[in-house]
CSV table of C-alpha atoms in Angstrom, one decimal:
chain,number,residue,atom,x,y,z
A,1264,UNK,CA,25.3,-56.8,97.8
A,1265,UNK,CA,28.3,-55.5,99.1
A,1266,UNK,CA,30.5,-58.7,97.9
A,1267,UNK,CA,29.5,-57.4,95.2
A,1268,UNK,CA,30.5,-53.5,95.2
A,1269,UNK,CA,33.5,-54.5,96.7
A,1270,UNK,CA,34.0,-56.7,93.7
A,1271,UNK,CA,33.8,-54.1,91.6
A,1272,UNK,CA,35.6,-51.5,93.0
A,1273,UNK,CA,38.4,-53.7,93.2
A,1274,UNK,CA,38.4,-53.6,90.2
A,1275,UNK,CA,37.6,-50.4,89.1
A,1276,UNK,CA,39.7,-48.0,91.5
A,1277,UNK,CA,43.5,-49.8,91.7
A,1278,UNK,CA,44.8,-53.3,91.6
A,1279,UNK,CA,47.0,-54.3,94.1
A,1280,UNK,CA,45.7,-57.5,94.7
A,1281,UNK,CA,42.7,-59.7,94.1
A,1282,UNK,CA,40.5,-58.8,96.9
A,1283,UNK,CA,42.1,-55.4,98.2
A,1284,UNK,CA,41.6,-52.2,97.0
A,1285,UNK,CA,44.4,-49.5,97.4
A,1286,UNK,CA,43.5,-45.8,98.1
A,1287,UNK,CA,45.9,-43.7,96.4
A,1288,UNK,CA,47.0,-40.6,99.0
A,1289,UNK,CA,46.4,-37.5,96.8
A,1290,UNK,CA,43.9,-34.8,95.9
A,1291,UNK,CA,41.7,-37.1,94.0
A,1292,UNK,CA,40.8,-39.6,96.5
A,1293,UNK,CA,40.0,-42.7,94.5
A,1294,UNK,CA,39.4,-41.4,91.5
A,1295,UNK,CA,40.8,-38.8,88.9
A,1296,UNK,CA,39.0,-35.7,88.6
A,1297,UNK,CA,37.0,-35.9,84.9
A,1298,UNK,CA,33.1,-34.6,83.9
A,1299,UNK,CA,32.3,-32.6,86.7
A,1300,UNK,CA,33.6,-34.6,89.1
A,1301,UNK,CA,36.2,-32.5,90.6
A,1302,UNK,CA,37.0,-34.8,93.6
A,1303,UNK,CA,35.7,-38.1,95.3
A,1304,UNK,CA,33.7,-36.0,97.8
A,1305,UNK,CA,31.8,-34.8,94.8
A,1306,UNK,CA,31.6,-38.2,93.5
A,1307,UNK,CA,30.5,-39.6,97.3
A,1308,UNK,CA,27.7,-36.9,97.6
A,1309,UNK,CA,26.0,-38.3,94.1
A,1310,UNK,CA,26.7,-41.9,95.2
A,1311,UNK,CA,24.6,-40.6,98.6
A,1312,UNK,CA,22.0,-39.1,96.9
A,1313,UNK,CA,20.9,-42.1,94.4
A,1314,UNK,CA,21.4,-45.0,97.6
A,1315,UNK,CA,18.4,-42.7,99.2
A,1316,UNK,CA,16.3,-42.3,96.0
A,1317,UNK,CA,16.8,-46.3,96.2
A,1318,UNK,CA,16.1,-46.4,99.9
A,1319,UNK,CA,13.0,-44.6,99.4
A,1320,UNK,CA,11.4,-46.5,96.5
A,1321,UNK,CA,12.1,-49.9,98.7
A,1322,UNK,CA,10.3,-48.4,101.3
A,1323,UNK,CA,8.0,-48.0,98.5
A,1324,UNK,CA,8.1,-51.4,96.9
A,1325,UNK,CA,8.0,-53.4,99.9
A,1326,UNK,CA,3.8,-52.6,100.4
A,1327,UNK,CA,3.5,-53.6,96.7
A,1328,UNK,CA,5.3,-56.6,97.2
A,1329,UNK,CA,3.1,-57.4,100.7
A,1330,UNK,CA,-0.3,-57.0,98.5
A,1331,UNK,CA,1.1,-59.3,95.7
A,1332,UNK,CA,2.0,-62.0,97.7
A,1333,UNK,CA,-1.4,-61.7,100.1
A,1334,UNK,CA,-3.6,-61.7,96.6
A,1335,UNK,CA,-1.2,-64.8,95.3
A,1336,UNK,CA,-2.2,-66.4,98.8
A,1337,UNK,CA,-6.0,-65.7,98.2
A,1338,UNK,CA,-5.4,-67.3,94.4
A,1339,UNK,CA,-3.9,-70.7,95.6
A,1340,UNK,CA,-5.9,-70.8,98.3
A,1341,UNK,CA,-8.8,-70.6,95.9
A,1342,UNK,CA,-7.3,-72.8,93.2
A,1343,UNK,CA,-8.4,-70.3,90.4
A,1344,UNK,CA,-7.2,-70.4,87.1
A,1345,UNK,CA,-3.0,-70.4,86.3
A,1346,UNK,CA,-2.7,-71.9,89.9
A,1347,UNK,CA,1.1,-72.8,89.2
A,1348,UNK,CA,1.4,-68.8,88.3
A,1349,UNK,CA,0.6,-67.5,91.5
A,1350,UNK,CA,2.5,-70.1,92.8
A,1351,UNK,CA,6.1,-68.9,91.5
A,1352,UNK,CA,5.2,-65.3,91.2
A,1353,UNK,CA,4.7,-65.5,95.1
A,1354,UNK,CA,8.1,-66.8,95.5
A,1355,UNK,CA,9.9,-64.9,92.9
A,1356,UNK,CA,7.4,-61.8,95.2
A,1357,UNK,CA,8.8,-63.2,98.5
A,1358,UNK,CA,12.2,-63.1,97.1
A,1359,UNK,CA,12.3,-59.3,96.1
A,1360,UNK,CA,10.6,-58.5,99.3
A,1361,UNK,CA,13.4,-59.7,101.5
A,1362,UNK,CA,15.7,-57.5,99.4
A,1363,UNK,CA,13.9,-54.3,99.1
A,1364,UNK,CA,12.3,-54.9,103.1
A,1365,UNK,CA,15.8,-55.6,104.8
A,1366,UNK,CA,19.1,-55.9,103.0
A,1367,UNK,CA,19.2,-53.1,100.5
A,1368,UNK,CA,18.0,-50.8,103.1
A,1369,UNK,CA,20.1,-52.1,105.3
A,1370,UNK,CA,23.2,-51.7,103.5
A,1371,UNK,CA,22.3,-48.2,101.6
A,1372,UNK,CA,21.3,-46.4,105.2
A,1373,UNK,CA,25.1,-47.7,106.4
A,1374,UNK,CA,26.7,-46.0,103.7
A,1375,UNK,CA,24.3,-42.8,103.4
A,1376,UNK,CA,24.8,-42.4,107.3
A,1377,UNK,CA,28.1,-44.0,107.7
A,1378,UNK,CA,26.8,-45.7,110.9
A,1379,UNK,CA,27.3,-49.8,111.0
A,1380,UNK,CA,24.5,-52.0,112.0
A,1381,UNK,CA,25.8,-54.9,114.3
A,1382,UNK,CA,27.7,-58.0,113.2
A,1383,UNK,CA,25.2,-60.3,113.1
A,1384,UNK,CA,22.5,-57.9,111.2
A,1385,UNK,CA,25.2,-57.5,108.3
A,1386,UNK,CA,26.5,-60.9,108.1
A,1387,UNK,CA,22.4,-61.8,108.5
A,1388,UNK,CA,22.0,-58.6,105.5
A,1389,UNK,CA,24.6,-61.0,103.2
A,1390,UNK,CA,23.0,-64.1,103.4
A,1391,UNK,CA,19.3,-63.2,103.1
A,1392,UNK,CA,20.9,-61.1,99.6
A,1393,UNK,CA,22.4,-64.0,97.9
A,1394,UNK,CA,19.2,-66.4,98.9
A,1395,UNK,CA,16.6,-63.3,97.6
A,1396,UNK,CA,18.5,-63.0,94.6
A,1397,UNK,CA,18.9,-66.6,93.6
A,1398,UNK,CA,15.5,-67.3,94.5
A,1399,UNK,CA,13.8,-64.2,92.8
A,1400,UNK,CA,16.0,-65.3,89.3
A,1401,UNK,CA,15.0,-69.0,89.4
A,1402,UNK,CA,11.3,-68.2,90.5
A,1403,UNK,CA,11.1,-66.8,86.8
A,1404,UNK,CA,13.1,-69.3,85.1
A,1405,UNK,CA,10.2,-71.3,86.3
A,1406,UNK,CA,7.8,-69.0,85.2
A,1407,UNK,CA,9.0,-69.1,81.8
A,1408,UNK,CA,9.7,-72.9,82.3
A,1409,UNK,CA,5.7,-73.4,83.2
A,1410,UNK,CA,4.2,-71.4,80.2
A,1411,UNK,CA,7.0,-73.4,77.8
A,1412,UNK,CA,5.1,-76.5,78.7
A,1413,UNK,CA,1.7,-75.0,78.2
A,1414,UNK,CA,2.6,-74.0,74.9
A,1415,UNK,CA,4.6,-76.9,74.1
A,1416,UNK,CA,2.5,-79.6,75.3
A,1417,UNK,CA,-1.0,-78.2,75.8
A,1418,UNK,CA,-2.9,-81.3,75.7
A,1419,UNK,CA,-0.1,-82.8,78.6
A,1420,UNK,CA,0.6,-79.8,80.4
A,1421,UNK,CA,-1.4,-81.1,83.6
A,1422,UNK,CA,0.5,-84.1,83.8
A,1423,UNK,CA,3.4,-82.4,84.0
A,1424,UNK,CA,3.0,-79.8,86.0
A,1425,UNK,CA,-0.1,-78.9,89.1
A,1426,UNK,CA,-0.7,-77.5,92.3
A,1427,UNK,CA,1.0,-79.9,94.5
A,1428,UNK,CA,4.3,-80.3,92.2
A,1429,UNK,CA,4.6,-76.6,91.8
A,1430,UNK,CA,4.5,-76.3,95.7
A,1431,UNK,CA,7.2,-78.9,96.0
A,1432,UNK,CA,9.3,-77.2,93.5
A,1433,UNK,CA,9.5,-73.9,95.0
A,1434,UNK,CA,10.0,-75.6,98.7
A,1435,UNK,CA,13.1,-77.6,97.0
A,1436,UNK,CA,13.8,-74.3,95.7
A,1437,UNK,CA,14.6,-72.2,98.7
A,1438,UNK,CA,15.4,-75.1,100.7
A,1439,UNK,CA,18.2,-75.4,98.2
A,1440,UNK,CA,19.3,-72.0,97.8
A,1441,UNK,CA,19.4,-71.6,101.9
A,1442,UNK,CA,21.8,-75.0,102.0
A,1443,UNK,CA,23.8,-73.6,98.9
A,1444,UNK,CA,24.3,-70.1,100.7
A,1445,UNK,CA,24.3,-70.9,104.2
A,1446,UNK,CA,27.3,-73.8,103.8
A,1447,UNK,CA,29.5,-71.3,101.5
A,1448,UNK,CA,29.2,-68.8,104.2
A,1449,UNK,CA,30.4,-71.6,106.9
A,1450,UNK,CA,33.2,-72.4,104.5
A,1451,UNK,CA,34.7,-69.4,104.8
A,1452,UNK,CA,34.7,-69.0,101.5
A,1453,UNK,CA,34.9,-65.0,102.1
A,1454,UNK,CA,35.8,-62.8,105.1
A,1455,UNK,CA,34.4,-59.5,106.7
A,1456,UNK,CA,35.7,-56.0,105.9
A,1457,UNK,CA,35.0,-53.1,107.4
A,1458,UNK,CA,33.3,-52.2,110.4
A,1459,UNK,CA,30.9,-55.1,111.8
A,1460,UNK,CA,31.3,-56.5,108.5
A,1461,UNK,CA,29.8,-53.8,106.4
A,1462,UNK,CA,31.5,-55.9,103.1
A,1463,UNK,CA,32.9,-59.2,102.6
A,1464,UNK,CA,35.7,-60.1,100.3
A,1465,UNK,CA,36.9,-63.2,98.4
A,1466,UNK,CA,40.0,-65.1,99.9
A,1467,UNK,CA,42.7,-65.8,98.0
A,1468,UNK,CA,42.5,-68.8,96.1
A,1469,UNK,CA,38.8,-68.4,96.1
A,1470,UNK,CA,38.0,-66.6,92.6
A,1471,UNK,CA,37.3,-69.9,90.5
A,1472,UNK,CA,34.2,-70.6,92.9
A,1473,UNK,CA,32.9,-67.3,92.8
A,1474,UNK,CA,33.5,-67.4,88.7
A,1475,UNK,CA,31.4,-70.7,89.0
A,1476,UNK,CA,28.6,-69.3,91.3
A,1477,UNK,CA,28.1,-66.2,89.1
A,1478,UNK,CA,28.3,-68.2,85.5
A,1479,UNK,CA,26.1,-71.2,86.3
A,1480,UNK,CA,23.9,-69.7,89.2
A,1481,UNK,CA,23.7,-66.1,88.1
A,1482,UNK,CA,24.3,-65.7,84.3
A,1483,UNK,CA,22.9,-68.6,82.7
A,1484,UNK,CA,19.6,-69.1,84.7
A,1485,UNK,CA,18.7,-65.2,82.9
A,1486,UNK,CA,20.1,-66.1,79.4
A,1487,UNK,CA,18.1,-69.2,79.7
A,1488,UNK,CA,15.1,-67.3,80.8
A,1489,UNK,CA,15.4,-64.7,78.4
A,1490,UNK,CA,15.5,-67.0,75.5
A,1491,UNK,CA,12.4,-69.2,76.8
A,1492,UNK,CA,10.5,-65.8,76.8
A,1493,UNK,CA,11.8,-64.7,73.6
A,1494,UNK,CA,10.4,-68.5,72.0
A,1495,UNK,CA,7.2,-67.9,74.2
A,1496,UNK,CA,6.6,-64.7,72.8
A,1497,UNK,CA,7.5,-65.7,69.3
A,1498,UNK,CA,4.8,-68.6,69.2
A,1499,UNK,CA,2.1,-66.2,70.7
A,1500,UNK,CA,2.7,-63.7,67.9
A,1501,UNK,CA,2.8,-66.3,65.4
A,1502,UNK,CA,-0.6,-67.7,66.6
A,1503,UNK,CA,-2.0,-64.1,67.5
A,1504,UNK,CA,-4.9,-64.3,64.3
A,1505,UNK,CA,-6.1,-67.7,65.5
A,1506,UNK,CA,-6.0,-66.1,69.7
A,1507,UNK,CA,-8.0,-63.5,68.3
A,1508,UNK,CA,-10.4,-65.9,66.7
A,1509,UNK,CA,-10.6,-67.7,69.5
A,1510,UNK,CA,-11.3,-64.6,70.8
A,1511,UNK,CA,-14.5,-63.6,69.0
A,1512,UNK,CA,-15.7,-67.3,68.9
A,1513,UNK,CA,-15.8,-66.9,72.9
A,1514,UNK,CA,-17.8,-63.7,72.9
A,1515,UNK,CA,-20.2,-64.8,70.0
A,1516,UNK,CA,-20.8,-68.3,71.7
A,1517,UNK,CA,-20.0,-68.2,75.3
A,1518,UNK,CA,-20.6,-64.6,76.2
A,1519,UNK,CA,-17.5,-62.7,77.4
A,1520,UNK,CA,-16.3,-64.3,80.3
A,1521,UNK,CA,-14.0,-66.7,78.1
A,1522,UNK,CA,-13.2,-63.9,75.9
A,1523,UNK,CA,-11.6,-62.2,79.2
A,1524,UNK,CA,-9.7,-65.6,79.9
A,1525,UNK,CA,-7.9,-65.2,76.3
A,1526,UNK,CA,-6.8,-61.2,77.0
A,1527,UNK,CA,-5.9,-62.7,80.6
A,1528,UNK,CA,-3.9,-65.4,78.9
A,1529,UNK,CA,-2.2,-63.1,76.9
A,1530,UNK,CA,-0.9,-60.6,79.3
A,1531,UNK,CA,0.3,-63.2,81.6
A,1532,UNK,CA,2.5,-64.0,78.6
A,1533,UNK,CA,4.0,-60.3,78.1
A,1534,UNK,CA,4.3,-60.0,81.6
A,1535,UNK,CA,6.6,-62.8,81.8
A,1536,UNK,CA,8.1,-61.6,78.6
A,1537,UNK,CA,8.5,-57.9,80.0
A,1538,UNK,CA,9.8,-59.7,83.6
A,1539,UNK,CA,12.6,-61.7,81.7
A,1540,UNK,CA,13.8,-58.6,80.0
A,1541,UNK,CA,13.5,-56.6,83.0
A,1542,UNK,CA,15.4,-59.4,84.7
A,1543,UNK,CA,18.3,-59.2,81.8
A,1544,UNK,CA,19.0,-55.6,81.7
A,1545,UNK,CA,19.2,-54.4,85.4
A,1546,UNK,CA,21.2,-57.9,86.2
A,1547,UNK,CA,23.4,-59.3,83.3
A,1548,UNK,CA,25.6,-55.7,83.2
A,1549,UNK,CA,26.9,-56.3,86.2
A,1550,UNK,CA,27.4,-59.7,87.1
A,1551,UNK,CA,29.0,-60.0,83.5
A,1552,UNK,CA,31.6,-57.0,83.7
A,1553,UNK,CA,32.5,-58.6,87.3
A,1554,UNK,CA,32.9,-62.3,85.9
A,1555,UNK,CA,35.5,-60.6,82.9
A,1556,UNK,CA,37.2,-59.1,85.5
A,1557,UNK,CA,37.4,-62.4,87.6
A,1558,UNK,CA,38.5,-64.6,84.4
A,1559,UNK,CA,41.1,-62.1,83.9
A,1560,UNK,CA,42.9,-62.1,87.6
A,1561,UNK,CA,42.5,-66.2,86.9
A,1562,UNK,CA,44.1,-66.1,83.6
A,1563,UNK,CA,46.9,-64.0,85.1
A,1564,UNK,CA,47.5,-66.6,87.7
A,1565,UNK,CA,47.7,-69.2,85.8
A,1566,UNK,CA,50.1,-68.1,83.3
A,1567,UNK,CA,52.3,-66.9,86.6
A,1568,UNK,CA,52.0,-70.7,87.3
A,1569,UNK,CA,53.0,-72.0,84.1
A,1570,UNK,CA,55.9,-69.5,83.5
A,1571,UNK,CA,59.6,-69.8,85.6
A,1572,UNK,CA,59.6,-65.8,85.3
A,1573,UNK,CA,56.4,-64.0,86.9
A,1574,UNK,CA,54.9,-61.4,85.2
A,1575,UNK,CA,56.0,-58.3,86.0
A,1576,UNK,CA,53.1,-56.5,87.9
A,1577,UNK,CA,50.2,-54.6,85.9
A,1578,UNK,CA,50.7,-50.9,86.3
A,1579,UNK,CA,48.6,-49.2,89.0
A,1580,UNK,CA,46.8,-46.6,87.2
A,1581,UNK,CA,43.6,-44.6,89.1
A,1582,UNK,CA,40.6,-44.2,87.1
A,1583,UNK,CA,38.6,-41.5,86.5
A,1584,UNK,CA,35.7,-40.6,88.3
A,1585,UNK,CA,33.2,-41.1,86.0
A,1586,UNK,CA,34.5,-44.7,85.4
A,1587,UNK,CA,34.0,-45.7,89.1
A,1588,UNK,CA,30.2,-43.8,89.0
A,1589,UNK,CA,29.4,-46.2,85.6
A,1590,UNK,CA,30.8,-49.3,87.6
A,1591,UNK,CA,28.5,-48.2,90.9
A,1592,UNK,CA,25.6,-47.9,88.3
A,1593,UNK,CA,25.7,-51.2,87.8
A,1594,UNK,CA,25.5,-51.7,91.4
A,1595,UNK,CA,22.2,-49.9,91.6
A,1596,UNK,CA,20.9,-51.4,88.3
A,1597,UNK,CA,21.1,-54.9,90.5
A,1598,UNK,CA,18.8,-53.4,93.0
A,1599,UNK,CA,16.2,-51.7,90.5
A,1600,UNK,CA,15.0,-55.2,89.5
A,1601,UNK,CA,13.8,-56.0,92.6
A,1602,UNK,CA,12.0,-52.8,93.3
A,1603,UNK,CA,10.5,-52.9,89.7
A,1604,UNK,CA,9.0,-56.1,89.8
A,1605,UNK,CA,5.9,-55.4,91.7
A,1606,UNK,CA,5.2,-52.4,89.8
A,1607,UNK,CA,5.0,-54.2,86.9
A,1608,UNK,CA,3.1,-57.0,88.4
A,1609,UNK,CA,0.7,-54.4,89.8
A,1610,UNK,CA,0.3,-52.3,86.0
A,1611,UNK,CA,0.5,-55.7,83.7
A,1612,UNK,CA,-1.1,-58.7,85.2
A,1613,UNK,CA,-4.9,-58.7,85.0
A,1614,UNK,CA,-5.5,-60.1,88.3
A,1615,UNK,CA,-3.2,-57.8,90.2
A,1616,UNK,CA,-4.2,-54.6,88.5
A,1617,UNK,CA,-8.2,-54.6,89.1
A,1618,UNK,CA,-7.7,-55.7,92.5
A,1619,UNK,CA,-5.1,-52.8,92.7
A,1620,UNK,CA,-7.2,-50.3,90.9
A,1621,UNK,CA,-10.1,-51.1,93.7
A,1622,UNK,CA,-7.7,-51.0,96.4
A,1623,UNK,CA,-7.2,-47.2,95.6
A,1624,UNK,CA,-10.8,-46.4,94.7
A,1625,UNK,CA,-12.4,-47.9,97.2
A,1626,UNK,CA,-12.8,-44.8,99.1
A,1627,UNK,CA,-14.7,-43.2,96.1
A,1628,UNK,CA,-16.5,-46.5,95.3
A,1629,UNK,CA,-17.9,-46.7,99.1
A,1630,UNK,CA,-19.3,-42.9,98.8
A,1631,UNK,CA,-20.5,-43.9,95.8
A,1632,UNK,CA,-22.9,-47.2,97.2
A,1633,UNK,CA,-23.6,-45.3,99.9
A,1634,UNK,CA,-25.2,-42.3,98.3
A,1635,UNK,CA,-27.2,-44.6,96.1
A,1636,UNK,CA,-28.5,-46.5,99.4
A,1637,UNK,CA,-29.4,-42.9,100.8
A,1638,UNK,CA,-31.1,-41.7,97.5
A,1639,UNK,CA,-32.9,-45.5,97.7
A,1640,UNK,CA,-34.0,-45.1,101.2
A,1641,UNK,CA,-34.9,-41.9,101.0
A,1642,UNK,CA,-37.2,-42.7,98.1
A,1643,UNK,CA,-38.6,-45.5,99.8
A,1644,UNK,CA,-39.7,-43.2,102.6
A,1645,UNK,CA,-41.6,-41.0,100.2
């Protein structure tokens, strides 16, 4: 979002204060010239040209995202099998979609075009981000939560968790996440910057709660995630020779139709797995380079507190150019995750990917049936 670019480049192009970024006046812009990057319009144009690659691919996305939730819809509303599944995938789903639909778009076409949207889109643009990202995170801690308890406690897993408590959970969920972001907004925890608040910025004072949201809210629900899928897919590869003869019993004895429910059962599991990692890498860079910087700025505030001499102030030095790109990567690694996730959904989970794979052949599969009822008719008439 841009809280957090604006985070970042506080703290990547010169300190003056927590919260402000200084430009310095010479040749270089906001940045030192270094690997190419002769000046900051160089390094602006490159910055211009990935935020459209990453418009494009969310206008991408987004139909991905709208088929995954309508086949997670037709799944509950069926109560197949792995009912609780479908249940967080379409809110983790509904999650990325209001990222990749309205506020990265939203944000990237303002800087690509340098044209701001009105106030109330952009401040609308902040607080849809922070609810799709929170949402989209915990939707798979549940998922990994859910197959925990399946592996756990198979013979108890029902009792724990069903349809109706999984529903409940995810309504507490976002209900939860729209109070939590909605009433820091109101408490003017942050201000506007820029044009018809194209950014917003941490007051001063107001670092230790953003340290707090970003530790317990951001970091820890992935690390815990991770770790359940690491544990998830550590029992699965222990147990993978009895699976597999569990496996063959199914198609010797009960023909293949349970045989497909243990390769189904499987790849629900590396999905997750794959999710969680997916998850890790495009979000913990970030959020824990900006959380080191925060803990710093606290740190030096508090030993200005504790000390009758203040510290002398830290030296404004510019970076280099290819710093500030790496710290903008980041950036942009926070919004792959949401435009990845439906691809993989799409490629990994068996009941996504047939469906998918018909949705794209159905053209060739109609001319198909039809040729056949042609050829039958016209046999028939003969």
């Amino acid at each position: 979002s841009m809280l957090d670019s604006i985070n970042i480049a506080n703290d990547t192009v010169v300190f003056d204060e927590p919260g402000n970024s200084v430009q310095e006046p010479n040749s270089t812009g906001y940045c030192s010239a270094s690997w190419g990057f002769d000046t900051s319009d160089n390094l602006d144009v490159v910055l211009k040209v990935i935020e459209s690659v990453l418009t494009i691919s969310c206008f991408f996305s987004a139909p991905l995202q709208i088929y995954v939730m309508r086949k997670s819809v037709t799944h509950i509303e069926r109560r197949t099998g792995d009912q609780c599944l479908h249940i967080f995938l379409l809110s983790m789903t509904m999650g990325d979609f209001f990222l990749t639909a309205f506020c990265y778009p939203i944000e990237q076409l303002q800087s690509v075009f340098e044209q701001a949207f009105p106030i109330i889109v952009n401040s609308f643009m902040h607080i849809m981000t922070w609810i799709g990202l929170l949402v989209s995170s915990l939707s798979l801690v549940l998922l990994n939560v859910d197959k925990l308890l399946y592996f756990k406690y198979p013979l108890r897993y029902s009792a724990y968790i069903n349809r109706s408590r999984a529903l409940s959970i995810i309504g507490a969920l976002w209900m939860g996440c729209g109070a939590f972001v909605i009433s820091i907004w109101l408490a003017d925890c942050f201000e506007c910057v820029g044009d018809s608040c194209r950014g917003v910025r941490m007051f001063e004072g107001s670092e230790g709660i953003y340290l707090g949201f970003m530790i317990f809210v951001c970091i820890l629900p992935i690390l815990s995630s991770l770790l359940v899928a690491c544990y998830v897919l550590s029992v699965v590869t222990k147990h993978k020779r009895q699976l597999a003869e569990e496996q063959s019993l199914c198609r010797s004895s009960q023909g293949s139709t349970n045989s497909h429910m243990v390769k189904s059962r499987l790849k629900t599991f590396y999905f997750i797995f794959m999710s969680s990692v997916l998850t890790a890498v495009t979000l913990l860079p970030f959020r824990l380079h900006n959380s080191y910087k925060i803990s710093n700025q606290l740190i030096v505030k508090m030993q200005n507190a504790t000390t009758t001499t203040p510290l002398p102030p830290a030296e404004r030095v510019l970076v280099t150019c290819p710093v500030f790109f790496i710290s903008y990567c980041l950036i942009y690694l926070l919004q792959l995750n949401a435009i990845l996730n439906p691809v993989m959904t799409v490629t990994i989970l068996p009941q996504y990917r047939i469906n998918f794979s018909r949705l794209f052949w159905w053209s060739e599969k109609r001319a198909e049936v039809e040729a056949t009822t042609l050829r039958t008719r016209l046999a028939t008439d003969l």
